């Protein structure tokens, strides 16, 4: 499970993973908060925004409390030290090599070589991690040597000392090379430096908070863009003018009302405002998204049949026509005489306001 022999890496990783959950939770809280604000400013819809705001506050509080709690727990654990294999046990042996024995100590049977060879024997012992031999040669006087062995746990070090296959025994047998009385032994419990963990935690926290904020910003931005898009298209924004119900033709172009938005299965009346004396124009709505194929059916007034199309003719005038809107989707319209120059689309959306209807009534009808 978690704290096996390679507890170092495993534990470090899992603690980091746990810790980054809090910033993510904080980010979700921020997201919900943004969404609540968005819904509120868009619709003044307290029925929907209020629970969202509540959820945002709860999540944000939860994240903050959890974050602080987790941080304190991490610090306490670091302060109390040894738990879960965060400590290492090190034995440092220092000694001096007699001035004229430096060469001999490095020979195949010299003390330094023998110490280095013990690496292979120690490797079999439980908990052994590392052995280092450092000799700083001195031209004059004795050379200083340092042997450091590292153990994963206290038991490892203890077992090693009990077996007496220790470095000290080796040193004792090399009286010639080792300066008498120069041997010093330090057993150390090295608590793993928690700074590294703290830095990693801090970095992870910053990165994920930053990421969550950016993501949230994008989503909110996308949401705003979506709504304002709908607004420019047909007047979905309640504060703007009533949803457009008029298609204006001028200089052989549809200049206004190139996108008409309406709810499905609703009788709506649109106006075709032709401002060109010539050439002749009309509006015909297709049963699909392309300006080809059959025309939309359902015209009840202003059309020659139930095809939704006005009469193609010249002259400045406003024609009105009434039809029942189809199912949700996009339906292309154009002018029969200028099929590629004069193009627009009818967007049928569930919940969209009725074109030309008074704005407040439209906003209140979701
Ligand atoms: Cu035309």
mmCIF file of C-alpha atoms in Angstrom, residues 91 93 111 114-125 128 131 147 149 151 156-173:
data_model
loop_
_atom_site.group_PDB
_atom_site.id
_atom_site.type_symbol
_atom_site.label_atom_id
_atom_site.label_comp_id
_atom_site.label_asym_id
_atom_site.label_seq_id
_atom_site.Cartn_x
_atom_site.Cartn_y
_atom_site.Cartn_z
ATOM 1 C CA UNK A 91 25.664 7.225 10.131
ATOM 2 C CA UNK A 93 32.099 8.136 10.323
ATOM 3 C CA UNK A 111 41.176 1.084 3.915
ATOM 4 C CA UNK A 114 37.802 -1.774 1.529
ATOM 5 C CA UNK A 115 35.229 0.751 2.682
ATOM 6 C CA UNK A 116 34.041 1.258 -0.844
ATOM 7 C CA UNK A 117 33.761 -2.496 -1.279
ATOM 8 C CA UNK A 118 31.428 -2.801 1.702
ATOM 9 C CA UNK A 119 28.790 -1.201 -0.488
ATOM 10 C CA UNK A 120 28.135 -4.644 -1.968
ATOM 11 C CA UNK A 121 27.784 -6.317 1.413
ATOM 12 C CA UNK A 122 25.585 -3.577 2.800
ATOM 13 C CA UNK A 123 23.321 -3.746 -0.180
ATOM 14 C CA UNK A 124 21.948 -7.024 1.161
ATOM 15 C CA UNK A 125 20.928 -5.488 4.458
ATOM 16 C CA UNK A 128 20.195 0.123 3.285
ATOM 17 C CA UNK A 131 27.107 4.517 1.068
ATOM 18 C CA UNK A 147 32.032 7.621 5.247
ATOM 19 C CA UNK A 149 25.772 5.280 5.194
ATOM 20 C CA UNK A 151 19.232 3.804 6.030
ATOM 21 C CA UNK A 156 18.102 -0.950 9.451
ATOM 22 C CA UNK A 157 20.787 1.059 11.142
ATOM 23 C CA UNK A 158 20.397 -0.905 14.363
ATOM 24 C CA UNK A 159 20.653 -4.263 12.615
ATOM 25 C CA UNK A 160 23.722 -3.080 10.804
ATOM 26 C CA UNK A 161 25.418 -2.063 14.043
ATOM 27 C CA UNK A 162 24.496 -5.332 15.731
ATOM 28 C CA UNK A 163 26.027 -7.483 13.023
ATOM 29 C CA UNK A 164 29.322 -5.792 13.742
ATOM 30 C CA UNK A 165 30.172 -5.934 10.110
ATOM 31 C CA UNK A 166 30.510 -2.274 10.563
ATOM 32 C CA UNK A 167 32.831 0.283 9.162
ATOM 33 C CA UNK A 168 34.283 0.690 12.626
ATOM 34 C CA UNK A 169 35.543 -2.871 12.596
ATOM 35 C CA UNK A 170 37.270 -2.237 9.337
ATOM 36 C CA UNK A 171 38.834 0.903 10.667
ATOM 37 C CA UNK A 172 40.000 -0.876 13.790
ATOM 38 C CA UNK A 173 41.823 -3.423 11.645
#
